[in-house]
Coordinates of C-alpha atoms and ligand atoms in Angstrom, one line a residue:
X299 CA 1.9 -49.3 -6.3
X300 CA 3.6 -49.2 -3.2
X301 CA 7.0 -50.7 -1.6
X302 CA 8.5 -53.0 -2.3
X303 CA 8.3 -51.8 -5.9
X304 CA 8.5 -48.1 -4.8
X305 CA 11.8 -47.2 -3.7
X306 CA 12.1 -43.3 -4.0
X307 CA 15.9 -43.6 -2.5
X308 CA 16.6 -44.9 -6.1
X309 CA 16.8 -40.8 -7.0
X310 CA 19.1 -40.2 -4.2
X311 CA 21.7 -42.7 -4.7
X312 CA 24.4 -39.9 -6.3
X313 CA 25.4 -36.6 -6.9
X314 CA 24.2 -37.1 -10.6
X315 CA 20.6 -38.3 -9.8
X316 CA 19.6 -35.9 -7.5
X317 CA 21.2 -33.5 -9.6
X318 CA 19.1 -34.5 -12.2
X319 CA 15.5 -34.4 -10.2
X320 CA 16.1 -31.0 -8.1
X321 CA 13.4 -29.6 -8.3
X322 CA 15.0 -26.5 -6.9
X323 CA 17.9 -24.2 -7.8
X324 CA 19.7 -22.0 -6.6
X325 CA 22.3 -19.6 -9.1
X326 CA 24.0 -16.2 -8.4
X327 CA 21.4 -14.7 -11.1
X328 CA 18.9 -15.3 -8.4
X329 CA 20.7 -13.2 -5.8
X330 CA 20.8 -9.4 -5.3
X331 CA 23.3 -8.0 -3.1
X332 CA 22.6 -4.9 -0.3
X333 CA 25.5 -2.5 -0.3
X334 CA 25.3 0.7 2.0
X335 CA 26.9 3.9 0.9
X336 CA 28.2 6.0 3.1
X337 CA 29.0 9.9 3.1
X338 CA 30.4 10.6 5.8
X339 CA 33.4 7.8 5.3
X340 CA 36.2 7.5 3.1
X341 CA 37.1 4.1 3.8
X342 CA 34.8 0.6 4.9
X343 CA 33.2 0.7 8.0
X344 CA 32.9 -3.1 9.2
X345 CA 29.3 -3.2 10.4
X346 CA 29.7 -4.9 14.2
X347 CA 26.5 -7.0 14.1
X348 CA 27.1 -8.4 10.7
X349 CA 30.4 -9.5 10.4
X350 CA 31.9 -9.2 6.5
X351 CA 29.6 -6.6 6.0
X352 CA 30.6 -2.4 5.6
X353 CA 29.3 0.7 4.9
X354 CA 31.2 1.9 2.0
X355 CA 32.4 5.4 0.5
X356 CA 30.9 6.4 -3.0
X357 CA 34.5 6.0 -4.3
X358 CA 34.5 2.0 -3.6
X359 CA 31.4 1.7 -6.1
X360 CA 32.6 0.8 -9.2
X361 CA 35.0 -1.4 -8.0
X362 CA 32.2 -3.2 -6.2
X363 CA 29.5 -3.1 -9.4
X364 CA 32.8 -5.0 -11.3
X365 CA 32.8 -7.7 -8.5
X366 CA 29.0 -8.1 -8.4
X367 CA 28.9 -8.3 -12.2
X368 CA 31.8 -10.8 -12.6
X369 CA 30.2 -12.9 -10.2
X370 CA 27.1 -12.9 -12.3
X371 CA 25.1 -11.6 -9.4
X372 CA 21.4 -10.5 -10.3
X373 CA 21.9 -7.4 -8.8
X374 CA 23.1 -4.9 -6.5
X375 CA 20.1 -2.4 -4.1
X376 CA 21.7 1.0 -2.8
X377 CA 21.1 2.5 0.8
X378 CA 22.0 6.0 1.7
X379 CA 23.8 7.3 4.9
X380 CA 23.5 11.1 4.2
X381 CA 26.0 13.9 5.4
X382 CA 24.0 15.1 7.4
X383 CA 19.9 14.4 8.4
X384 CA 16.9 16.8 9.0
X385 CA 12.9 16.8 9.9
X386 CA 12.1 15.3 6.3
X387 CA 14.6 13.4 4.9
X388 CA 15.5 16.0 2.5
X389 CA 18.5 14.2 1.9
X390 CA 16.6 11.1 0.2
X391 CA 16.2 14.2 -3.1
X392 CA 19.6 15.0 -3.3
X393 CA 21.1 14.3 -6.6
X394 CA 24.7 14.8 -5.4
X395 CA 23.8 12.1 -2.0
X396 CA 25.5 9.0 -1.7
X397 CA 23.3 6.9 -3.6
X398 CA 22.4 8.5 -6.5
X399 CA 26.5 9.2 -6.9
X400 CA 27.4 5.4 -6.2
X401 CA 24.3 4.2 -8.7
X402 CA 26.0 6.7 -11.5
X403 CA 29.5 5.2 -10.8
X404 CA 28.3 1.6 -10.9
X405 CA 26.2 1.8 -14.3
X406 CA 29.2 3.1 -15.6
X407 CA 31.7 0.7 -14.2
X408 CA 29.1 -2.6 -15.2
X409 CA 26.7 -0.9 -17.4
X410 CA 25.0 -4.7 -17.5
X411 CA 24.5 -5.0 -13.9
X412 CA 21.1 -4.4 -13.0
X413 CA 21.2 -1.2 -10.3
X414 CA 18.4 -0.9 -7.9
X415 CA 17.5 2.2 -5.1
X416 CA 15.7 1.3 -2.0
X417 CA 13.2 4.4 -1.7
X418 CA 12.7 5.3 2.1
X419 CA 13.5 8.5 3.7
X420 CA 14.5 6.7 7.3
X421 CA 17.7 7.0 6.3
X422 CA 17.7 10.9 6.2
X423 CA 15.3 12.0 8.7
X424 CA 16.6 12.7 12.0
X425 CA 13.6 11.3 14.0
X426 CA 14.7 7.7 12.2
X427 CA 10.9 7.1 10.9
X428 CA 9.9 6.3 7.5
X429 CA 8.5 9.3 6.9
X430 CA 7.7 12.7 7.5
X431 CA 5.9 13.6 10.9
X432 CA 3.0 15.6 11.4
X433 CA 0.5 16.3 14.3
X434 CA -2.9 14.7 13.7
X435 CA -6.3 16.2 14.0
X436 CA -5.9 15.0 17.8
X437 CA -2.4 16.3 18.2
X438 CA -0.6 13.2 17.9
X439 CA 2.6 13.3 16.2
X440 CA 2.1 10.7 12.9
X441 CA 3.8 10.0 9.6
X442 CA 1.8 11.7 7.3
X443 CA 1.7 9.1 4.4
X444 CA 0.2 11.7 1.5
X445 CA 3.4 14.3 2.4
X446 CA 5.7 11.1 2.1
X447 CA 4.8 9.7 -0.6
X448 CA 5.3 13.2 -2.2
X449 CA 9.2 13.1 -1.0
X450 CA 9.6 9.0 -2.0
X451 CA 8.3 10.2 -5.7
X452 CA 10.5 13.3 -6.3
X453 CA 13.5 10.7 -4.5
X454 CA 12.5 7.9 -7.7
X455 CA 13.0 10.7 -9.9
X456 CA 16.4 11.6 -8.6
X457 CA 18.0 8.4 -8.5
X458 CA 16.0 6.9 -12.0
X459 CA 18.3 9.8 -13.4
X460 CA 21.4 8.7 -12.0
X461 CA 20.8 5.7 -13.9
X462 CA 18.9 2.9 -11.3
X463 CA 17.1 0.2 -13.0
X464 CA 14.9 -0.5 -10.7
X465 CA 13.2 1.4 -8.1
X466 CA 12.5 0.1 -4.8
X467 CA 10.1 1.8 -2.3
X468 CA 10.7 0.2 1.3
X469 CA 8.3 3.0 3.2
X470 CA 5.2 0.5 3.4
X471 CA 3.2 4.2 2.8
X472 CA -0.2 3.9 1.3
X473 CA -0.2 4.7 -2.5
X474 CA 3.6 5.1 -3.1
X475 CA 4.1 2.8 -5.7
X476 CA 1.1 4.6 -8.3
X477 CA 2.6 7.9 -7.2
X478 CA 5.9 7.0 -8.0
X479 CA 4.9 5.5 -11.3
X480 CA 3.5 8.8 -12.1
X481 CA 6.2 10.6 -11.6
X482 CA 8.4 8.6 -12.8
X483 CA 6.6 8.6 -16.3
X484 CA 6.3 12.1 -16.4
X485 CA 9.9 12.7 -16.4
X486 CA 11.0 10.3 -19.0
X487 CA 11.5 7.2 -17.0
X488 CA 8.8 4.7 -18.4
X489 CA 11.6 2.5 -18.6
X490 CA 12.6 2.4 -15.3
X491 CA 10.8 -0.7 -12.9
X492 CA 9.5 -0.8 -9.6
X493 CA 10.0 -3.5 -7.3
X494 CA 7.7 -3.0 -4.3
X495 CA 8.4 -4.1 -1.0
X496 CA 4.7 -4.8 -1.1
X497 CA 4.5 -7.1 2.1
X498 CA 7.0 -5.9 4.8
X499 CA 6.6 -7.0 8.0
X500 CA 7.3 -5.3 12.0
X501 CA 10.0 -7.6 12.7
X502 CA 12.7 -7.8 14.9
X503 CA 14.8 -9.3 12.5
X504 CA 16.1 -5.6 11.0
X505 CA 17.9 -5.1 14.1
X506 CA 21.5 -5.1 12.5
X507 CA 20.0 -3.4 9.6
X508 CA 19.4 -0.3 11.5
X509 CA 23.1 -0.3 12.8
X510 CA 24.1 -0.2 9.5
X511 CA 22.0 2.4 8.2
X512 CA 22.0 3.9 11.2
X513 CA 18.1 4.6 10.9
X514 CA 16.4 3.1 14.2
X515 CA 13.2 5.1 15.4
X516 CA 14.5 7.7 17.9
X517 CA 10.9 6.8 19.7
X518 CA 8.5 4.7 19.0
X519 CA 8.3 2.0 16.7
X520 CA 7.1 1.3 12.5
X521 CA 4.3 -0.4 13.7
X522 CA 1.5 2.2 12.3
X523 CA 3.2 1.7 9.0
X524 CA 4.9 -1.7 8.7
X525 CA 3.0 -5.4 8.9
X526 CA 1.3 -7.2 11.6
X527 CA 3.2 -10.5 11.8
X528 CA 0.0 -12.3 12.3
X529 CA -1.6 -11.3 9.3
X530 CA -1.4 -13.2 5.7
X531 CA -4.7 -12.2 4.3
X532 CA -3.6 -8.4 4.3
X533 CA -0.4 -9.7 2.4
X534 CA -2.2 -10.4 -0.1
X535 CA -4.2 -7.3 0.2
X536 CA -1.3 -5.5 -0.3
X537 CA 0.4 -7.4 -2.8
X538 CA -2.6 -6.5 -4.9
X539 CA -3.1 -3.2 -4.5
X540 CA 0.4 -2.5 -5.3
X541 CA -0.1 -4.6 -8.8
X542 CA -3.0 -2.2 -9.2
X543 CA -0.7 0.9 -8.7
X544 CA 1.6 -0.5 -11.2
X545 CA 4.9 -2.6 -9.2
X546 CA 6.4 -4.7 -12.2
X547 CA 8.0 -7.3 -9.3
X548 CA 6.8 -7.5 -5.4
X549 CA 8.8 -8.5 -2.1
X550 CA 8.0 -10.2 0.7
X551 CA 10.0 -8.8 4.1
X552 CA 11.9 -10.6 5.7
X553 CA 11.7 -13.9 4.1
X554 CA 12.6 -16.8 7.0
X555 CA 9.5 -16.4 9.1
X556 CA 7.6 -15.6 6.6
X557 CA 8.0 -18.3 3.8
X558 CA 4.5 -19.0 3.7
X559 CA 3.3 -16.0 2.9
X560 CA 5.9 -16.1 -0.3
X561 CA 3.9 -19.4 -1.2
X562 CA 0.6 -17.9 -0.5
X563 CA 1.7 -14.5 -2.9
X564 CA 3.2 -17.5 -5.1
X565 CA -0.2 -18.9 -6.0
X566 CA -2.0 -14.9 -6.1
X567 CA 0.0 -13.1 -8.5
X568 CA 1.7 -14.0 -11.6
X569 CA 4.4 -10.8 -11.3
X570 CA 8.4 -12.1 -10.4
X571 CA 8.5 -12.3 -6.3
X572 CA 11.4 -11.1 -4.4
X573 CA 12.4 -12.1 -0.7
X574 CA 14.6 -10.2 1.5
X575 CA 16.3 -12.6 3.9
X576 CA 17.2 -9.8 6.3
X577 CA 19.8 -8.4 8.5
X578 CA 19.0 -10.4 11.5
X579 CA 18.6 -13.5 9.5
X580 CA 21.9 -12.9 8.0
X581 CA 23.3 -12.0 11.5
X582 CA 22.0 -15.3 13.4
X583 CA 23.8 -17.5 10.8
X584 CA 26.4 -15.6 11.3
X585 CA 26.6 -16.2 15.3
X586 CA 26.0 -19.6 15.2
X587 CA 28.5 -20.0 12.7
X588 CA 31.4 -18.1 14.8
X589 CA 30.1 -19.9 18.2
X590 CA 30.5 -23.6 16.1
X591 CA 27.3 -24.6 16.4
X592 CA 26.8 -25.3 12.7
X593 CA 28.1 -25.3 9.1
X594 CA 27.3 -22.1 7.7
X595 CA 28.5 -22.6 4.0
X596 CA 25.9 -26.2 4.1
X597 CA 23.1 -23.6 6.8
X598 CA 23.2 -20.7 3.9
X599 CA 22.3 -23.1 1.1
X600 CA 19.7 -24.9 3.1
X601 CA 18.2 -21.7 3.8
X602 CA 18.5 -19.6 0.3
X603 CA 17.4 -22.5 -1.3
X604 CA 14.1 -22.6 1.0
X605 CA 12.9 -19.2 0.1
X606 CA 13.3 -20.3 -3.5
X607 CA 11.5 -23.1 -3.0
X608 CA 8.5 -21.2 -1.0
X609 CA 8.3 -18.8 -4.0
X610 CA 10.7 -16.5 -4.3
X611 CA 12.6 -15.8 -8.0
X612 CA 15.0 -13.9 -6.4
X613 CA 16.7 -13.1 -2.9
X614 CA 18.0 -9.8 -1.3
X615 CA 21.1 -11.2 0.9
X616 CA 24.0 -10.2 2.8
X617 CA 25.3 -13.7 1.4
X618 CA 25.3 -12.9 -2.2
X619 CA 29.1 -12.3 -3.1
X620 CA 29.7 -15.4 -0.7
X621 CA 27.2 -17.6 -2.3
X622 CA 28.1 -16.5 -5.5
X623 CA 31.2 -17.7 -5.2
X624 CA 30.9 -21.0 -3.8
X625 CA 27.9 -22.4 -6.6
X626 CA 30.8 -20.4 -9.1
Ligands
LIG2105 C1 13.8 0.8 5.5 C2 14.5 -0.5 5.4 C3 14.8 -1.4 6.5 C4 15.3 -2.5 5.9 C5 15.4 -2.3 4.5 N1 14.8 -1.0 4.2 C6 14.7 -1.2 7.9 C7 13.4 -1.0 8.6 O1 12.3 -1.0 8.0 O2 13.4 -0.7 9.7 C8 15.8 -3.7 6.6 C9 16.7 -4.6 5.9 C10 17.4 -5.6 6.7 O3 17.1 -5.8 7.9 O4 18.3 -6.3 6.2 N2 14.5 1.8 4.7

């Protein structure tokens, strides 16, 4: 059959109708909201490069973890800024750092709210990298991914007592996520998930990101460690491998240039898929916004709802309490 019989604008005449045959959706359950804790601040720091975003003191937590629950957000993830840094990232253990303080004051303030850690030592290291460095059997200086993952395990354990949910390693270090799943099982935590940040890419699109974690290499770049951009067969590589280990949910990182790979992971494993629409991603909607070059509320929509639609089941995004609100 074919027009004039065929009319498929019939399911787009109203609200109703198209309503009715999304195939799509989009809900605040589906969103989980980055939050940076800071402490060496006792009030918000606007971050300059993404506007309506802040690094916050440990004392704003609970209020926050109230907000996120009572917008029915799927979640809240926790970055550290440290007091101070050093060679390892010693600070990424420390029971009485930011995060695993803000992760204890939120699971008290919204005991339902589901409380993740990002896991990564770039944060604490004073060399910016995602890991510790080491000269190699040449004399290159190298992260040395057996001694990091080390550090990343003992960090799980730290912040799985403060009370996190879910863990989330963001290294991109070879055989975190079965080390961490040891460790974490050892002490008592069998509970507690892993979200791996199986397939993260090189990309330029951190950029604000590293403003407000104030974590960018001080040389060099994550390119030994972090994805090709080219490559989609080594996603899946990694996606598996981490399965293997034991991640209960993977992440693909960042999401917009990369929604293929989400349907490709989509079709390969049957675990829940997270996207991360990043910091420049957030940052570019953000600018074209301010400069009047488009709607953003109608742009942040289109754009959530595409990573949905490419795979995701949920979405890491600076948008979430915004989003939230408007679909509330
Ligand atoms: C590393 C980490 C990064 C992001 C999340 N975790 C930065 C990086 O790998 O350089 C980026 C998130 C964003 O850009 O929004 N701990």
């Amino acid at each position: 059959m074919s027009f004039p019989t065929v009319r498929p604008r019939r399911l787009r005449r109203t609200p109703a109708i198209r309503s009715l045959v999304r195939e799509t959706t989009l809900e605040p359950g589906d969103l989980v909201l980055p939050l940076f804790f800071s402490a060496r601040i006792d009030s918000p720091n606007p971050i300059g490069t993404m506007p309506g975003v802040f690094q916050l003191p440990v004392e704003a937590a609970a209020e926050h973890a109230r907000m996120a629950q009572s917008l029915g957000l799927g979640g809240v993830i926790l970055f550290g800024l440290p007091a101070t840094k050093d060679e390892t990232g010693s600070g990424a253990c420390d029971p009485e750092g930011p995060v695993p303080r803000a992760i204890a004051a939120m699971k008290e303030a919204a005991p339902e709210l589901i409380v993740m850690a990002d896991v990564c030592v770039d944060e604490y290291t004073d060399h910016g990298h995602c890991g510790v460095l080491r000269p190699n059997a040449r004399g290159e200086l190298e992260v040395d991914n057996d001694a990091t993952v080390e550090i990343l395990a003992r960090a799980s354990v730290v912040y799985a007592k403060a009370g996190a949910d879910v863990i989330a390693p963001s290294d991109m270090m070879d055989g975190r996520v079965g080390r961490i799943r040891a460790a974490l099982d050892e002490e008592g935590f069998s509970q507690t998930s892993i979200l791996s940040y199986a397939v993260k890419y090189a990309s330029a699109f951190y950029g604000p990101f590293r403003e407000a974690a104030d974590c960018a290499p001080q040389f060099g770049d994550r390119a030994g460690y972090q994805m090709d951009p080219g490559n989609a067969r080594e996603a899946l590589r990694e996606a598996r491998l981490d399965e293997e280990e034991g991640a209960d949910m993977l992440m693909v990182k960042p999401a917009l240039a990369y929604l293929d790979i989400l349907t490709r992971l989509r079709e390969a494993t049957t675990l829940p898929l997270g996207a991360y629409n990043v910091s420049g991603e957030y940052a570019m909607i953000k600018a074209a916004a301010a400069a009047g070059m488009l709607d953003e509320k109608r742009a942040t929509l289109e754009l959530l709802t595409s990573i949905r639609r490419a795979g995701a089941d949920f979405i890491l995004t600076y948008h979430a309490n915004d989003v939230a609100k408007l679909l509330g």
